[in-house]
Short mmCIF file of C-alpha atoms and ligand atoms in Angstrom, two decimals:
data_model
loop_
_atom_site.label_atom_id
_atom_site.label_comp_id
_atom_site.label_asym_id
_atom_site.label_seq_id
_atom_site.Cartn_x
_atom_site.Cartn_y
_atom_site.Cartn_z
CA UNK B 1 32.93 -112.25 32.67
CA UNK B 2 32.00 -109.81 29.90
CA UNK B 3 35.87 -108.51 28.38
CA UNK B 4 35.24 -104.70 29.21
CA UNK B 5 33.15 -102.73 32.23
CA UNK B 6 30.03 -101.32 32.01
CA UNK B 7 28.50 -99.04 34.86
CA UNK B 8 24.95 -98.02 35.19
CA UNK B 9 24.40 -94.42 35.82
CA UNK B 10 20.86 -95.56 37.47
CA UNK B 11 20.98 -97.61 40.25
CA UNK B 12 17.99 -98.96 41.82
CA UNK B 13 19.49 -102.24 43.45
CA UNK B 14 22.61 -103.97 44.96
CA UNK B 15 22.80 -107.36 45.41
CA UNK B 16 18.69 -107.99 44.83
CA UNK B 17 18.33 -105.10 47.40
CA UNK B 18 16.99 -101.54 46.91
CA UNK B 19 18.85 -98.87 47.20
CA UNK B 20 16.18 -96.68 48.61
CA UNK B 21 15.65 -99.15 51.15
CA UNK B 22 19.24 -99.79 52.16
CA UNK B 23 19.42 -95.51 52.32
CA UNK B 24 16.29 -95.45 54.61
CA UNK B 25 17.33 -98.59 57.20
CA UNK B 26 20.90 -98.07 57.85
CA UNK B 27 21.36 -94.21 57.10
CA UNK B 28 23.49 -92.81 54.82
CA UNK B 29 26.74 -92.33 54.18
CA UNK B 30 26.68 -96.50 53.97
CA UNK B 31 29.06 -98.83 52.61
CA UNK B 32 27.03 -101.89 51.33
CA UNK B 33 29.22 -104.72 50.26
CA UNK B 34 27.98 -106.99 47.74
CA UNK B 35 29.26 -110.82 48.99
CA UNK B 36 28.01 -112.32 45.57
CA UNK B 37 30.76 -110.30 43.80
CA UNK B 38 33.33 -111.22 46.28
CA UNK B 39 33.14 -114.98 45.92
CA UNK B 40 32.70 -114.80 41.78
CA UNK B 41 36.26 -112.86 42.16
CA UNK B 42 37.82 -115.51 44.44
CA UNK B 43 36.46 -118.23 42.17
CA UNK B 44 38.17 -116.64 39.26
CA UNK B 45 41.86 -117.27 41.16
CA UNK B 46 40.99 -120.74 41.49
CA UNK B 47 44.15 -121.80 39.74
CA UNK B 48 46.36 -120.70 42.21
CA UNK B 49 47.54 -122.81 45.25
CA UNK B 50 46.65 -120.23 47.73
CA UNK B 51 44.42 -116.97 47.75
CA UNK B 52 45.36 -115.28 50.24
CA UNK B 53 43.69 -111.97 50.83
CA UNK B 54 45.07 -109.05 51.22
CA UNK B 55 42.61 -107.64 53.82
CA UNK B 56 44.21 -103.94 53.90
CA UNK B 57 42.22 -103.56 51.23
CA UNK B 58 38.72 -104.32 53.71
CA UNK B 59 38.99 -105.46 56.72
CA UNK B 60 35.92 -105.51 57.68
CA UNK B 61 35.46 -108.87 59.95
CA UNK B 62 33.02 -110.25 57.93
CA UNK B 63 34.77 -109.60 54.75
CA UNK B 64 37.52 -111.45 56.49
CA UNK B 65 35.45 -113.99 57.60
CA UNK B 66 33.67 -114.33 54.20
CA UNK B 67 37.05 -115.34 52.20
CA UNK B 68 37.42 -117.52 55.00
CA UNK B 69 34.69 -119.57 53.98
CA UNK B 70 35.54 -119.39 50.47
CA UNK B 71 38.58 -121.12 51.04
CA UNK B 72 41.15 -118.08 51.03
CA UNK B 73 43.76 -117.32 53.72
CA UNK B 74 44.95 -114.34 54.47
CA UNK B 75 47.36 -111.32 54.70
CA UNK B 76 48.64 -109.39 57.84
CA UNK B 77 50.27 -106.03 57.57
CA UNK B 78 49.92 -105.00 61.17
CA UNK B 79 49.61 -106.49 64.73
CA UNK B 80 45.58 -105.48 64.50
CA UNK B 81 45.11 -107.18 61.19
CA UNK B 82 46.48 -110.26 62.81
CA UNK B 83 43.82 -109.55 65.48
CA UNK B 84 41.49 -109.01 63.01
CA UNK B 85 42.50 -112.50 60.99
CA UNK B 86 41.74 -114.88 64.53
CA UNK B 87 38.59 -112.57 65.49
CA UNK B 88 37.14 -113.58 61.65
CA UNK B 89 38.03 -117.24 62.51
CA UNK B 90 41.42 -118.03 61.17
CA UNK B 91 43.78 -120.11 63.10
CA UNK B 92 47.52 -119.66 63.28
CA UNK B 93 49.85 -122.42 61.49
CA UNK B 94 48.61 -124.81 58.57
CA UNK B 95 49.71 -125.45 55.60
CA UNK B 96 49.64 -122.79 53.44
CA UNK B 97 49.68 -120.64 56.60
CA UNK B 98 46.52 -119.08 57.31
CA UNK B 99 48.06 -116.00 58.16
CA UNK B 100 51.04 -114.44 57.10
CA UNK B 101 52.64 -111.34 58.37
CA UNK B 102 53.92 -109.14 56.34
CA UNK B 103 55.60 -105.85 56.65
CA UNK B 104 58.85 -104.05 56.39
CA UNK B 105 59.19 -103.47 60.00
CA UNK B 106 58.17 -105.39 63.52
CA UNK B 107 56.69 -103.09 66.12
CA UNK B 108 56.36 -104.74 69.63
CA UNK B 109 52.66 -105.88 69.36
CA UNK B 110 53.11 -107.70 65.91
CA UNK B 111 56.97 -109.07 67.23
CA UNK B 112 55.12 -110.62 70.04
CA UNK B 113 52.29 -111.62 68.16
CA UNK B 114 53.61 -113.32 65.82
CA UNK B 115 55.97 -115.49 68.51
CA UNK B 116 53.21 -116.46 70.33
CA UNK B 117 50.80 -117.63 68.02
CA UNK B 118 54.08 -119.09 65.52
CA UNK B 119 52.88 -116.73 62.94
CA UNK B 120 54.83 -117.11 59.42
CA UNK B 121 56.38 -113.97 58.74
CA UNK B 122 57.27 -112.47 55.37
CA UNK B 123 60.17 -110.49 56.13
CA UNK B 124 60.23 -106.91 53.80
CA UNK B 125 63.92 -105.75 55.57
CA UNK B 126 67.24 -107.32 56.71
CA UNK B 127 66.18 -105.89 60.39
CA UNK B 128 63.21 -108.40 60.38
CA UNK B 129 65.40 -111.41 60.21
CA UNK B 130 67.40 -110.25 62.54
CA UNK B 131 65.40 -109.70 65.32
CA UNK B 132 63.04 -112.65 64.44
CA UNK B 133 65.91 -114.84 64.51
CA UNK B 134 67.24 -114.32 68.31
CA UNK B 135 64.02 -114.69 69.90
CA UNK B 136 62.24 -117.61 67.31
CA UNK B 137 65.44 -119.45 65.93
CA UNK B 138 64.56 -122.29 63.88
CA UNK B 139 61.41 -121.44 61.57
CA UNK B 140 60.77 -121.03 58.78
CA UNK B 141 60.02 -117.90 56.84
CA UNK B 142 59.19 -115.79 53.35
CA UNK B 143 61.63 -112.84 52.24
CA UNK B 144 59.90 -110.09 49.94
CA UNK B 145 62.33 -109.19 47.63
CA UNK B 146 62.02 -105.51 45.83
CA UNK B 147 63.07 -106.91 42.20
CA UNK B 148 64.44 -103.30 41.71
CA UNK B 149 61.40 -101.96 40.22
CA UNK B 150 57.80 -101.40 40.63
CA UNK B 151 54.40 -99.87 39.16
CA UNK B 152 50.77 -99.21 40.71
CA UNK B 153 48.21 -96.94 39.30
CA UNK B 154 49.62 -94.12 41.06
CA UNK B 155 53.19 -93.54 42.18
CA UNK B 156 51.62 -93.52 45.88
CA UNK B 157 50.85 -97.28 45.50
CA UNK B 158 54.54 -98.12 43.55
CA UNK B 159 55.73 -100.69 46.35
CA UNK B 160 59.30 -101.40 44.15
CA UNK B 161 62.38 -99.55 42.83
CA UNK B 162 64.44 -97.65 44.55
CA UNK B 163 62.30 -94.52 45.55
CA UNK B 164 60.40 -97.53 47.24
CA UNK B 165 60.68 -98.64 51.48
CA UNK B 166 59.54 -101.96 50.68
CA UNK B 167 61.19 -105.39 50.84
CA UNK B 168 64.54 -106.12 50.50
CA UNK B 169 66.57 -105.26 47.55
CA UNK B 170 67.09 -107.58 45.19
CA UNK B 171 70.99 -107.32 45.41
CA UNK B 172 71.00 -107.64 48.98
CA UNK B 173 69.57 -111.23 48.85
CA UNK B 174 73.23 -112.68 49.32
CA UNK B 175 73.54 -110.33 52.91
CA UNK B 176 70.86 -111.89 54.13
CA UNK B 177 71.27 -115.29 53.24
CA UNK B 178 74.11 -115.14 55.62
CA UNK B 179 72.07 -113.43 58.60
CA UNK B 180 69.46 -116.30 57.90
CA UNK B 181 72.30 -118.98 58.37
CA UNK B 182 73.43 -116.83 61.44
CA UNK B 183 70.10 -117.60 62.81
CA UNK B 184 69.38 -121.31 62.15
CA UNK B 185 65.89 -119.57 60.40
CA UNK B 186 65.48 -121.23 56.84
CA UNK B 187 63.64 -118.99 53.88
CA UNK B 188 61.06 -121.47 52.50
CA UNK B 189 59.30 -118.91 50.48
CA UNK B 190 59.58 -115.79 48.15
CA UNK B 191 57.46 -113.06 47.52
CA UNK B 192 57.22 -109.82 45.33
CA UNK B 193 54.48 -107.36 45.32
CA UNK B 194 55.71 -104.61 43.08
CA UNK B 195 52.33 -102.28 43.09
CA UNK B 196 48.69 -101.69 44.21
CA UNK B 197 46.56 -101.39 41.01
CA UNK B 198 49.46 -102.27 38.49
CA UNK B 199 48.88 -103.59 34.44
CA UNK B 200 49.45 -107.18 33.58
CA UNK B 201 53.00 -105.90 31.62
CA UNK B 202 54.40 -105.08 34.65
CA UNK B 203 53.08 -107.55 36.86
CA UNK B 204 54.61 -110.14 34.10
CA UNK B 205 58.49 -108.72 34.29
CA UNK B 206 57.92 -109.92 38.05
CA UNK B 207 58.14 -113.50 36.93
CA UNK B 208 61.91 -113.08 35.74
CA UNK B 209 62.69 -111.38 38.83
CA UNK B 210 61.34 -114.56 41.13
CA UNK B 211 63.15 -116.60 39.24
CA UNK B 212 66.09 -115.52 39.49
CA UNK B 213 66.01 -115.31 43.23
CA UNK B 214 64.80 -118.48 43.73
CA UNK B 215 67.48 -119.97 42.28
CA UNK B 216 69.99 -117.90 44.23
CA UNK B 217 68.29 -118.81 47.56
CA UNK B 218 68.07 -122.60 46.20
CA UNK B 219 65.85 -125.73 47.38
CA UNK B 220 64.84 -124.56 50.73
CA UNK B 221 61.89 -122.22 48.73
CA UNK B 222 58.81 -124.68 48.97
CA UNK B 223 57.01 -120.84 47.68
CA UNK B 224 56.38 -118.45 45.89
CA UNK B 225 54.02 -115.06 46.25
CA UNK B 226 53.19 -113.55 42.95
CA UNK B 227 51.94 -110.21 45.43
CA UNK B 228 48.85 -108.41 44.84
CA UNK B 229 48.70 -105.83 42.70
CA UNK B 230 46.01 -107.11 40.12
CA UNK B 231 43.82 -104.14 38.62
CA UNK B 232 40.07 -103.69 38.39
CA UNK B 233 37.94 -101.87 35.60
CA UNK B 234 36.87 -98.62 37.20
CA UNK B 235 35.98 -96.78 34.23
CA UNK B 236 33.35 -97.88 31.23
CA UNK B 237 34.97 -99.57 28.38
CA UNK B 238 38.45 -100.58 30.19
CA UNK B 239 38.73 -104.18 29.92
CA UNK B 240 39.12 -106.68 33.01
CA UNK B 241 42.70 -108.47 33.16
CA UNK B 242 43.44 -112.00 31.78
CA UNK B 243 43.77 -114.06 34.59
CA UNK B 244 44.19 -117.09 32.43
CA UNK B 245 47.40 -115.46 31.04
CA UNK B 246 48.48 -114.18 34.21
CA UNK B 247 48.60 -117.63 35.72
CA UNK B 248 49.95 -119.23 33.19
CA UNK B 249 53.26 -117.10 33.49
CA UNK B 250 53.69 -117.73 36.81
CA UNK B 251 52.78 -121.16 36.10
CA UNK B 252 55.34 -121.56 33.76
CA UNK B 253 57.96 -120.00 36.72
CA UNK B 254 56.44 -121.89 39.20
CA UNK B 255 57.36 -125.16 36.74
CA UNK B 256 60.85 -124.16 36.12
CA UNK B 257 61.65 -123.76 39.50
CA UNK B 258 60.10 -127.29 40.26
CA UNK B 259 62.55 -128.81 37.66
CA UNK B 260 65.12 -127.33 39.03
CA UNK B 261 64.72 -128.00 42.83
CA UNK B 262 63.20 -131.74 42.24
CA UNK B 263 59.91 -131.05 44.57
CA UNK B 264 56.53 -128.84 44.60
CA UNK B 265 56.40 -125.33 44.54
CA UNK B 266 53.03 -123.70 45.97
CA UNK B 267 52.32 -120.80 43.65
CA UNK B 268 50.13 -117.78 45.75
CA UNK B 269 48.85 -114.89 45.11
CA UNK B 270 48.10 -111.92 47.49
CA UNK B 271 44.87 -109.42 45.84
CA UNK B 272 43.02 -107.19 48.07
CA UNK B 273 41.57 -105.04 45.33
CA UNK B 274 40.76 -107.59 42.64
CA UNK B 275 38.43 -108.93 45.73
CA UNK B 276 37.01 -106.20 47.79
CA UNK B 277 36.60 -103.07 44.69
CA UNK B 278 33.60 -103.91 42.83
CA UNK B 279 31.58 -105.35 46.20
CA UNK B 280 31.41 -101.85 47.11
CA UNK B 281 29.04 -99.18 47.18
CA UNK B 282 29.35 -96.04 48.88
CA UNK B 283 25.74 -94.78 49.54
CA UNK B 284 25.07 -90.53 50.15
CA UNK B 285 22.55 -88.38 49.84
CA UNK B 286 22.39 -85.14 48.04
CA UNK B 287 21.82 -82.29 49.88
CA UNK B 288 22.98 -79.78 48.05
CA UNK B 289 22.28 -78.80 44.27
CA UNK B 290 24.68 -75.76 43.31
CA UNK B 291 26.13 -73.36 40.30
CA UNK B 292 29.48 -72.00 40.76
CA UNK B 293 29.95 -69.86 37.47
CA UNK B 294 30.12 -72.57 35.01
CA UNK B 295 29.97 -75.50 37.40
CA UNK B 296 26.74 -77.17 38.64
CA UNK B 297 28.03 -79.03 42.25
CA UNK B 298 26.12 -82.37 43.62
CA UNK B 299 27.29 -82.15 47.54
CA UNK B 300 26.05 -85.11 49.51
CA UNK B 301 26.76 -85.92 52.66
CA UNK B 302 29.85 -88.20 52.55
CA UNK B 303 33.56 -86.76 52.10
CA UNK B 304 36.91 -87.70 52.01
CA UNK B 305 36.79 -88.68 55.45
CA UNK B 306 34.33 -91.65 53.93
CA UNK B 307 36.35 -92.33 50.47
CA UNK B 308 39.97 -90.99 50.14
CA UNK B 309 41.12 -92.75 46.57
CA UNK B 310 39.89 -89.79 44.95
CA UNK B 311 41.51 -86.95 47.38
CA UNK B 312 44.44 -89.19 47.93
CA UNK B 313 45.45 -90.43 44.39
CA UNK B 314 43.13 -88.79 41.65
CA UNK B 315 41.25 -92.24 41.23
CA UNK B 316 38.45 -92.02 39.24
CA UNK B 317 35.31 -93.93 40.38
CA UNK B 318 32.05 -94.59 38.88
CA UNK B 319 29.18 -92.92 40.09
CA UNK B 320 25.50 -93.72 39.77
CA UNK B 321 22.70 -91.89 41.07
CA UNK B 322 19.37 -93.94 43.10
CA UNK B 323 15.93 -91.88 42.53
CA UNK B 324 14.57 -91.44 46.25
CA UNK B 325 10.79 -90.75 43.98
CA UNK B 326 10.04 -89.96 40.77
CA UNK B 327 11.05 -90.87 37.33
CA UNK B 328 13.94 -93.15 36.96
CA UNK B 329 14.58 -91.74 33.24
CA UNK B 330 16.18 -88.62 33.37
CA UNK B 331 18.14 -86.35 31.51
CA UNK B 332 21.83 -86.41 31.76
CA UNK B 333 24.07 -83.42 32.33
CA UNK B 334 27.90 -82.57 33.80
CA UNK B 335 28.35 -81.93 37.04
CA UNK B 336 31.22 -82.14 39.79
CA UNK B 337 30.67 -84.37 42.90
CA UNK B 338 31.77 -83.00 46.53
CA UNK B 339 31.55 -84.16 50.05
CA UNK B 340 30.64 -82.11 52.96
CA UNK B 341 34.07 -81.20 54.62
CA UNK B 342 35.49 -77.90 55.03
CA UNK B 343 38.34 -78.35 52.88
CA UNK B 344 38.31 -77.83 48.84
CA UNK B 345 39.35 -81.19 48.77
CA UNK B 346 36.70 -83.15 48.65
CA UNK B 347 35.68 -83.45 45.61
CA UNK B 348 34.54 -87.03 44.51
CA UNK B 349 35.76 -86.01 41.07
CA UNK B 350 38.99 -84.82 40.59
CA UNK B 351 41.90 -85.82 38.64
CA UNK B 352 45.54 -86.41 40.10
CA UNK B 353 46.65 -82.68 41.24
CA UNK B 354 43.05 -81.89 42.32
CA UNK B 355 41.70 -80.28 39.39
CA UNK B 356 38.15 -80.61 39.51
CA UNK B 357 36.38 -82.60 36.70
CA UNK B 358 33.10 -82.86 35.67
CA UNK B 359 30.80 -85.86 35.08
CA UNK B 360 28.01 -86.98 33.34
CA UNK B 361 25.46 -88.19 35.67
CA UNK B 362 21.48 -87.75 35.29
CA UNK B 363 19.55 -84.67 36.64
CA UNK B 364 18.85 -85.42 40.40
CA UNK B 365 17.23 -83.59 43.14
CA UNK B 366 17.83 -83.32 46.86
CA UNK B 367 16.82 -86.29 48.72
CA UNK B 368 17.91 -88.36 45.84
CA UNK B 369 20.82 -91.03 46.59
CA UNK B 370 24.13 -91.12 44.85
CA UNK B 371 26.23 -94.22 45.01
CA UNK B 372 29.68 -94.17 44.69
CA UNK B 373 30.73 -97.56 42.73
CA UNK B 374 34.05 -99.56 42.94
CA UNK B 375 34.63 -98.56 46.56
CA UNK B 376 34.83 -102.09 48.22
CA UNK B 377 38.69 -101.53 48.33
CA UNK B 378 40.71 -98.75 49.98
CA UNK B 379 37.32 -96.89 50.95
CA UNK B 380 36.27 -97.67 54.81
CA UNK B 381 39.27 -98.69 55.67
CA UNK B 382 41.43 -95.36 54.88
CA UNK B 383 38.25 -93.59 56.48
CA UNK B 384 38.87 -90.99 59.40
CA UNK B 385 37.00 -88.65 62.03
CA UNK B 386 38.13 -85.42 59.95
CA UNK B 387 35.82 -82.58 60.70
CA UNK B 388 34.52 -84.75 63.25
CA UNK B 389 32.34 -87.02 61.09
CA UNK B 390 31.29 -90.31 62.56
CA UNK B 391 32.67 -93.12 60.84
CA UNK B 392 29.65 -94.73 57.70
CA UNK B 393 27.83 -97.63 58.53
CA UNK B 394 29.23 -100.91 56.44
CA UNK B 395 26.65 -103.18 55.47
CA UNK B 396 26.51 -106.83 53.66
CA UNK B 397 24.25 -107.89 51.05
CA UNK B 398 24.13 -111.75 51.10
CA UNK B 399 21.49 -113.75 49.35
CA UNK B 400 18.83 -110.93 48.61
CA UNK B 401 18.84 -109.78 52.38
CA UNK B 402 20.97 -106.78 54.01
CA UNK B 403 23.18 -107.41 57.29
CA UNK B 404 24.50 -104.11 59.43
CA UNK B 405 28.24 -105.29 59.73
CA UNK B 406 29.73 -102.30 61.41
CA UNK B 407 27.10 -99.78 63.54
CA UNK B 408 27.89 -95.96 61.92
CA UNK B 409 29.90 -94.15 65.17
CA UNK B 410 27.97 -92.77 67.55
CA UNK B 411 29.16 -88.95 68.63
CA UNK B 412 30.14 -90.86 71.99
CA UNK B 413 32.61 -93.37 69.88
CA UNK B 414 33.67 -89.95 68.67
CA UNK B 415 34.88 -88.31 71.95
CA UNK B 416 36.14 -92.08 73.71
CA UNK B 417 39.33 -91.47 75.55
CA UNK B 418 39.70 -87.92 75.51
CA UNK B 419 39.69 -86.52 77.95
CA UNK B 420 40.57 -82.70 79.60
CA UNK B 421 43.38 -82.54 82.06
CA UNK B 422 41.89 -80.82 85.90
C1 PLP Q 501 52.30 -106.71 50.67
C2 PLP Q 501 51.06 -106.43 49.93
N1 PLP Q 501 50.35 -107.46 49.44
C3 PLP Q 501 49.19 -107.26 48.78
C4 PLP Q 501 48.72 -105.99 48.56
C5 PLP Q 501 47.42 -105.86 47.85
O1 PLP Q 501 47.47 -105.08 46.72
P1 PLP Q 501 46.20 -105.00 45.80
O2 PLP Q 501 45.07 -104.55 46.65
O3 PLP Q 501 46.54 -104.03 44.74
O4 PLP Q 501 45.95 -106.36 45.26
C6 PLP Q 501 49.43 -104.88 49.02
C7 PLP Q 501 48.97 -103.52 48.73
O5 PLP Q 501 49.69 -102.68 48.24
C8 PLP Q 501 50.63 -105.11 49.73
O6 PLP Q 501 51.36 -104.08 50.20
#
């Protein structure tokens, strides 16, 4: 892997397949997902026990099922990610286990769910012990401690400190110690996920942390989750993280704790971003060329409803454009990117606070494509029916040839189970 990004701003293929062709077959707005880049990411956590995938990030059943084959196991936040897990081929139990729930909170569906099917749980409150406990006494599960503090690339995605609802603070350990002993449940794993999108500085004072509690809970932990969390290079020029140094410090944890208990301590690690971002491509078209005073506006036909990161956090994503005819080699010039919604919003490029920025893409005309880079992670997943809008199309690109993975909504998928009271 080259040390720092670098993002084309013409794109003409994905994954051996053109662009223009992928905009024609399937339609656009289209997510195509690029499985090559997938499996190089998975391959680079190779040193780790267990990659298990965070599939919030794309759960798209394929995705799922692709990791799968790759050898990674998976995460669970929610009852239908759990459904989404066995429909992609995973089976409960195992060792690591397959799938893990995790969550700050049973509902009914994922309490029952995970009793039937002996899912491991990773328990983010005292509550969850609790009411695991009376009806499954007896297993075995993973606490997610909040070490206290956190960091993600916004302070949306912070998952630690104290302005934080997840896990179980780190002083609190002791409390539930005790309701674990209540319970005849025994904690054989640990887990901290401190951020989405986080720096490798902060994702190292984590290491400390797990320590630490490890050796508080003592030699039942045959575990521990170093969390997601790991960032990607969305702009040009920022460099890719070390994961060769990032192992190695939990390595080094892992191996203290291993000393100290006398047996083997399965080291994890939970991405969803590192894995899904830079498979993705969000495909629109322009239909709209406008000036607005001192502002020339590309508007194509996907929104916010499509790709929130940038409405929802100020992310920044690289953008490229795809020449539907014509020269590829064109001027570049600043312009501001926006999606077709009725709401000032949705503007591809904004900065946190929605303050509209401009970019420097090449001259393009109506009809020509504009694909929306980085967007394998957080994009279809946080999509939604605002305005009405049919949910994109989400296509694969596997070995030079494109497979529909998810039809786009119909305006019938739109309208299912509404209905008007006589
Ligand atoms: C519990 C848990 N694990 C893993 C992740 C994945 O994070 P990321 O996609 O940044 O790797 C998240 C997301 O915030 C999470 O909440």
């Amino acid at each position: 892997m080259p040390t720092v990004a670098t993002f084309p701003s013409i794109r003409t293929e994905i994954g051996g397949v053109a662009v223009t062709e992928l905009a024609k077959q399937y339609g656009t707005p289209t997510y195509v997902y690029d499985a090559a880049k997938i499996i190089e990411r998975l391959n680079d956590l190779r040193a780790f026990d267990a990659i298990r995938y965070a599939q919030k990030a794309n759960s798209n059943l394929t995705v799922v099922d692709l990791v799968r084959q790759h050898g990674a196991v998976v995460d669970s936040v929610s009852a239908g990610e759990i459904h989404r897990a066995f429909a992609a081929g995973f089976k409960p139990g195992g060792e690591p286990p397959a799938i893990v729930y995790t969550a700050d909170i049973f509902d009914k569906d994922s309490l029952d769910l995970v009793v039937k099917h002996d899912i491991h749980v990773n328990c983010g409150s005292p509550n969850m012990i609790d009411q695991l406990g009376e009806v499954a006494p007896g297993r075995n599960i993973t606490l997610r401690i909040n070490p206290g503090f956190g960091h993600g690339h916004s302070q949306k995605t912070n998952t630690g400190g104290d302005q934080s609802k997840h896990g179980i603070w780190h002083e609190q350990l002791d409390d539930c110690l005790r309701r674990v002993d209540r319970h005849g449940v025994c904690v054989s794993g640990l887990h901290m996920h401190i951020g989405s999108g986080t720096d490798l500085e902060h994702l190292a004072q984590v290491c400390g942390s797990m320590e630490q509690a490890a050796l508080e809970v003592g030699r039942t932990i045959t575990s521990i989750s170093a969390g997601g969390g790991l960032p990607i290079a969305y702009k040009e020029d920022e460099s890719f993280i070390d994961i060769e140094q990032y192992f190695g410090l939990w390595d080094t944890t892992r191996k203290k704790l291993e000393e100290e208990f006398g047996h083997k301590i399965s080291l994890e690690i939970e991405p969803g971003r590192y894995i899904a971002a830079e498979s993705g491509y969000l495909i629109a078209e322009i239909r709209a060329v406008k000036t607005m005073g001192d502002n020339k506006f590309y508007v194509v036909d996907a929104g916010f409803n499509n790709l929130a990161r940038p409405i929802m956090y100020g992310s920044y994503h690289p953008i490229s454009i795809a020449p539907s005819s014509g020269e590829l080699d064109r001027p570049m010039h600043d312009v501001v990117v926006g999606g077709p919604l009725c709401e000032s919003g949705d503007i591809f490029t904004q900065e946190e606070g929605g303050f509209v920025a401009k970019r420097s893409l090449p001259v393009a005309n109506l009809g020509d494509y504009l694909v929306i880079e980085c967007a394998g992670a957080y994009g279809f997943v946080m999509s939604s029916n605002y305005n009405s809008k049919p949910m994109a199309a989400e296509v694969l690109v596997k070995d030079g040839a494109a497979h529909l993975v998810r039809e786009r909504q119909s305006y019938e998928d739109l309208l299912r189970g509404e209905s008007i009271p006589k």
